[in-house]
mmCIF file of C-alpha atoms in Angstrom:
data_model
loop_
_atom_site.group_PDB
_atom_site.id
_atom_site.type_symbol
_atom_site.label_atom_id
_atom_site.label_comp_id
_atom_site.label_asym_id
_atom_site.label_seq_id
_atom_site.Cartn_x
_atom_site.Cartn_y
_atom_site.Cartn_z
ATOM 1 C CA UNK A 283 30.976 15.061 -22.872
ATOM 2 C CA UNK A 284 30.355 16.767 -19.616
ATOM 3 C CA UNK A 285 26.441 14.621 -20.121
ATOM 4 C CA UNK A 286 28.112 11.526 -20.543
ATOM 5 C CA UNK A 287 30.264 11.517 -17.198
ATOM 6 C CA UNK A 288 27.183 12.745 -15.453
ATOM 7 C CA UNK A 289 24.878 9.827 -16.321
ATOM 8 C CA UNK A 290 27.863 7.324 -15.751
ATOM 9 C CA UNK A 291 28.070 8.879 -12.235
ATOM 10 C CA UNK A 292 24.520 8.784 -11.435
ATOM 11 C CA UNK A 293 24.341 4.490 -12.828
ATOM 12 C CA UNK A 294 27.359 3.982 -10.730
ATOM 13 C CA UNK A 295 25.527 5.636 -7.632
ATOM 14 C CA UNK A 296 22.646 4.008 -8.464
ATOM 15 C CA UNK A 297 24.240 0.501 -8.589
ATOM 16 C CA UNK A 298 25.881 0.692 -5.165
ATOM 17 C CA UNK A 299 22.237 1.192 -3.598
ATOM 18 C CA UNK A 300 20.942 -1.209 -5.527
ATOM 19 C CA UNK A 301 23.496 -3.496 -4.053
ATOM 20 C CA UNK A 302 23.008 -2.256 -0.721
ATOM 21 C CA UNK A 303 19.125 -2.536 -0.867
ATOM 22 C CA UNK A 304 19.909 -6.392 -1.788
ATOM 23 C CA UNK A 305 22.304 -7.086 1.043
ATOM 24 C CA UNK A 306 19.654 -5.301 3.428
ATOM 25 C CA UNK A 307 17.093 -7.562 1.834
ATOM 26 C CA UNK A 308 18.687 -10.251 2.244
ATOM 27 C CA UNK A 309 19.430 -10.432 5.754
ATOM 28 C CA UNK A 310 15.704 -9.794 6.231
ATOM 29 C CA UNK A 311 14.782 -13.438 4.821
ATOM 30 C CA UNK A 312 17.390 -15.178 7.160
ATOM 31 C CA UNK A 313 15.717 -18.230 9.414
ATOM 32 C CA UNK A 314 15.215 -17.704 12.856
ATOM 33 C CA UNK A 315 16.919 -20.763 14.908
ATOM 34 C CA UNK A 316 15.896 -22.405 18.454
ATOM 35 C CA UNK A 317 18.633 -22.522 20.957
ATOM 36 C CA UNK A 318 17.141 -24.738 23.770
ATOM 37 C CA UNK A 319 19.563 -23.580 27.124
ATOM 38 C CA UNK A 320 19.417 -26.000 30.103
ATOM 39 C CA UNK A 321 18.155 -24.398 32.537
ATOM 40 C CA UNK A 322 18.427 -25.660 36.666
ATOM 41 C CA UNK A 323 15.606 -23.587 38.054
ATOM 42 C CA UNK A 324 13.663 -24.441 41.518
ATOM 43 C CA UNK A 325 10.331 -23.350 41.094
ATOM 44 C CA UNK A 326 7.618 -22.474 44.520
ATOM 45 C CA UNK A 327 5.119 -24.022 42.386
ATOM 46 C CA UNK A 328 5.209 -27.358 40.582
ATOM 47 C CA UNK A 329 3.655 -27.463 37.111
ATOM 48 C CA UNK A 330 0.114 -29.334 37.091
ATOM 49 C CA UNK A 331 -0.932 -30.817 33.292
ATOM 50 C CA UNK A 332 -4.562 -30.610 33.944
ATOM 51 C CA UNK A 333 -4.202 -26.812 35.330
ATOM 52 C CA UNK A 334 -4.414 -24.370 31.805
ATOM 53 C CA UNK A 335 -2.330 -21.555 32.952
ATOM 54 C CA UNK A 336 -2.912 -19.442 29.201
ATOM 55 C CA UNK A 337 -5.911 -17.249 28.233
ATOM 56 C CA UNK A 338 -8.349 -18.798 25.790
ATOM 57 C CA UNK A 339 -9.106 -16.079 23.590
ATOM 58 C CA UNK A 340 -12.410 -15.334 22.103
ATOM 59 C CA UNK A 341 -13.111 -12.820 19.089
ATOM 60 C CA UNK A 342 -13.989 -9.893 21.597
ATOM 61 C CA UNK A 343 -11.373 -10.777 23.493
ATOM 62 C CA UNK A 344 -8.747 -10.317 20.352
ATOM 63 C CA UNK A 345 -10.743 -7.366 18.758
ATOM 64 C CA UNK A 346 -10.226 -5.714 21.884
ATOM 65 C CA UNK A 347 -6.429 -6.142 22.430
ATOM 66 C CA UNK A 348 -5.587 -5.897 18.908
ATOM 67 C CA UNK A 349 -6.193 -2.292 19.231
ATOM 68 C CA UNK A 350 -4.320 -1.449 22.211
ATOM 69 C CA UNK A 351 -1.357 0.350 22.037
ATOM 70 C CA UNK A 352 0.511 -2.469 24.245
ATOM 71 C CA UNK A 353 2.564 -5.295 23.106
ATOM 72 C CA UNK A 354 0.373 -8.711 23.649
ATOM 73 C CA UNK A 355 1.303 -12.637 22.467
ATOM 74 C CA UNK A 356 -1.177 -14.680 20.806
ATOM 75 C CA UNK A 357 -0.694 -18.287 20.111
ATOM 76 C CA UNK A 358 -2.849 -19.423 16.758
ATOM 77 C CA UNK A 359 -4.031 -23.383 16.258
ATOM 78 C CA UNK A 360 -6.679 -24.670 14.311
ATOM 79 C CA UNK A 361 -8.545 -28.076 15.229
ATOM 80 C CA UNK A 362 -6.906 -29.468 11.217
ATOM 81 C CA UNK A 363 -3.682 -28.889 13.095
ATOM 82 C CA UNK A 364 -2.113 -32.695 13.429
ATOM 83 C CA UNK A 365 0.246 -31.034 16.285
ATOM 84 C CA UNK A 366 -2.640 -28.998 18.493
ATOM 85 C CA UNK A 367 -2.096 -31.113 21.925
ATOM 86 C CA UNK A 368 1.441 -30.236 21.553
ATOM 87 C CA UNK A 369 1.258 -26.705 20.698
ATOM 88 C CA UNK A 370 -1.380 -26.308 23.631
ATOM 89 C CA UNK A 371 1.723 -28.255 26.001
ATOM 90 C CA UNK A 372 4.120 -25.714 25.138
ATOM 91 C CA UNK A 373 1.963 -22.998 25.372
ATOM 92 C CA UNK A 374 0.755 -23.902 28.891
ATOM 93 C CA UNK A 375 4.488 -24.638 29.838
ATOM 94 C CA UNK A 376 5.847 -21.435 28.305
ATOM 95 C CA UNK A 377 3.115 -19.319 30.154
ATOM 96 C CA UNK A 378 4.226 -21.467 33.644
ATOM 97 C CA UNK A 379 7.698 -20.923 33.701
ATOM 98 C CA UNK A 380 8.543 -17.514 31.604
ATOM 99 C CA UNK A 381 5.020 -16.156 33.322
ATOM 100 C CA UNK A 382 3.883 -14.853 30.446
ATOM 101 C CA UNK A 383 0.644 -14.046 29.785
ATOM 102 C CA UNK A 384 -0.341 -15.527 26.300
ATOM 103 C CA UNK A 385 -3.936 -15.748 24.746
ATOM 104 C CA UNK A 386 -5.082 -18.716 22.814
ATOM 105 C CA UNK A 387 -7.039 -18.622 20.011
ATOM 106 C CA UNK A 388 -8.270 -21.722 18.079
ATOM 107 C CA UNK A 389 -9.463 -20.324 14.881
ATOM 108 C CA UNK A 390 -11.649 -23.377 14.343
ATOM 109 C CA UNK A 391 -13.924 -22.349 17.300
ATOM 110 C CA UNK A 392 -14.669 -18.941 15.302
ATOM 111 C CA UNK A 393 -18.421 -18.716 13.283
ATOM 112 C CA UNK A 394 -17.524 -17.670 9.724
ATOM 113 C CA UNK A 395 -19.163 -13.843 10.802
ATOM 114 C CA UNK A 396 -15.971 -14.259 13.507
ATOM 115 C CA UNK A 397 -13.053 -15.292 10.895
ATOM 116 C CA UNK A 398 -13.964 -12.726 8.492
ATOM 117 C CA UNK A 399 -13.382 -10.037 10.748
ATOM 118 C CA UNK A 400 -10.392 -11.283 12.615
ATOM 119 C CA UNK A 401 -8.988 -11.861 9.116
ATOM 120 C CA UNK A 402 -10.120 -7.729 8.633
ATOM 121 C CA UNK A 403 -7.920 -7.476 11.783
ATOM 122 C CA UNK A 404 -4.922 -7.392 9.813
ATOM 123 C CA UNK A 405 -3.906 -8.962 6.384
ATOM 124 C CA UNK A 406 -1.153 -11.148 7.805
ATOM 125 C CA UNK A 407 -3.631 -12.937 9.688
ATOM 126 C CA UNK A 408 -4.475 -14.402 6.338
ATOM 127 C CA UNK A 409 -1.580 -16.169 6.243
ATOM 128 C CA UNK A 410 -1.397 -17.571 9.701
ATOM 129 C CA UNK A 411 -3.037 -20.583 10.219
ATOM 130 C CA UNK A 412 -1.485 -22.917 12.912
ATOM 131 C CA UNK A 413 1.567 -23.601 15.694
ATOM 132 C CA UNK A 414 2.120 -19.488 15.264
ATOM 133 C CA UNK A 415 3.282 -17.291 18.293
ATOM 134 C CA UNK A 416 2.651 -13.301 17.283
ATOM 135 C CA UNK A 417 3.007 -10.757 18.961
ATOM 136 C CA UNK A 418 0.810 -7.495 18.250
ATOM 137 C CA UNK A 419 0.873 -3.972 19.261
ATOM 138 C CA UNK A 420 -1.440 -1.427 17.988
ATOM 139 C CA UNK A 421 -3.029 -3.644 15.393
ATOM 140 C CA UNK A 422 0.424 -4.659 14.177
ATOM 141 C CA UNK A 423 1.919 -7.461 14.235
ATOM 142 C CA UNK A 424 5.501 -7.106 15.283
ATOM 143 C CA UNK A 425 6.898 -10.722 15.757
ATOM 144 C CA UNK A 426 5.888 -14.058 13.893
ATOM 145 C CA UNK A 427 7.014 -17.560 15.041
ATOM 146 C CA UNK A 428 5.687 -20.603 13.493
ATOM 147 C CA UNK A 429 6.770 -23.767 15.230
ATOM 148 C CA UNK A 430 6.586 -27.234 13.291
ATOM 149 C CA UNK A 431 6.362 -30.482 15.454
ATOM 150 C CA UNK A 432 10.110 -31.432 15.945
ATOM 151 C CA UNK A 433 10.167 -27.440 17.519
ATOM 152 C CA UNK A 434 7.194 -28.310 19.427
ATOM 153 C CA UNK A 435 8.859 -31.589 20.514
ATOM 154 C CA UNK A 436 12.275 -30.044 21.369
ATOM 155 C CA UNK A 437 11.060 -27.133 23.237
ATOM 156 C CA UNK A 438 8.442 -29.053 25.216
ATOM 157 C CA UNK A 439 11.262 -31.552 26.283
ATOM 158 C CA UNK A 440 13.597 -28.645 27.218
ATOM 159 C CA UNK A 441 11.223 -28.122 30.179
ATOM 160 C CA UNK A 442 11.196 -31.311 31.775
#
């Protein structure tokens, strides 16, 4: 008898963190949402189009950073990518007015000796293909945004 009330115990433990490993999981695998705040700020400098005001990354460049143990951003876009003048818009204006310092890479610029390892990088990378922000520290990658075009629309308008 004394077996029986054990084993119930333990299944009833068991069940309440299994239900609590489900919550947990899924909060994880909520969306991430855009608030766009007006903003009324005077800058010293006006923003010039034709100035590029992000680093264009090449492989070195990310091999090098990736394995620093600070926290870097990296913007991903392809030349496939049917949204690439956009996404380069908002980068440029992002880097102007939070001044941040974000590297560029276009993976179509890579040879295929280039891709392979920046896809040995880390295994996410796979994955990433265009209109991504990450951001990486110690060859981790600790944030992941992917924008679609109405984002890239939205947020390029919220700076004008």
């Amino acid at each position: 008898m004394k077996h029986y009330i054990i084993i119930i115990c333990i299944c009833i433990i068991l069940t309440i963190f299994n239900l609590f490993l489900i919550k947990n999981q899924s909060d994880c695998q909520k969306r991430e949402e855009i608030v766009i705040v007006n903003k009324n700020v005077t800058y010293k400098d006006k923003y010039n189009k034709k100035t590029t005001y992000y680093n264009k990354a090449k492989f070195n460049t990310i091999n090098k950073i990736f394995k620093e143990k600070k926290v870097y951003t990296i913007a991903i876009t392809n030349n496939k990518s049917n949204t690439q003048e956009s996404f380069k818009e908002f980068i440029n204006k992002l880097c102007f007015y939070n001044n941040e310092n974000i590297y560029l890479i276009n993976i179509s610029e890579y040879t295929k000796k280039e891709k392979a390892k920046y896809y040995n990088l880390n295994p996410e990378l796979k994955n990433i293909k265009e209109n991504t922000i990450i951001k990486i520290y110690n060859k981790k990658i600790i944030s992941k945004t992917t924008l679609d075009k109405d984002n890239i629309n939205k947020l390029i308008k919220s700076y004008e």
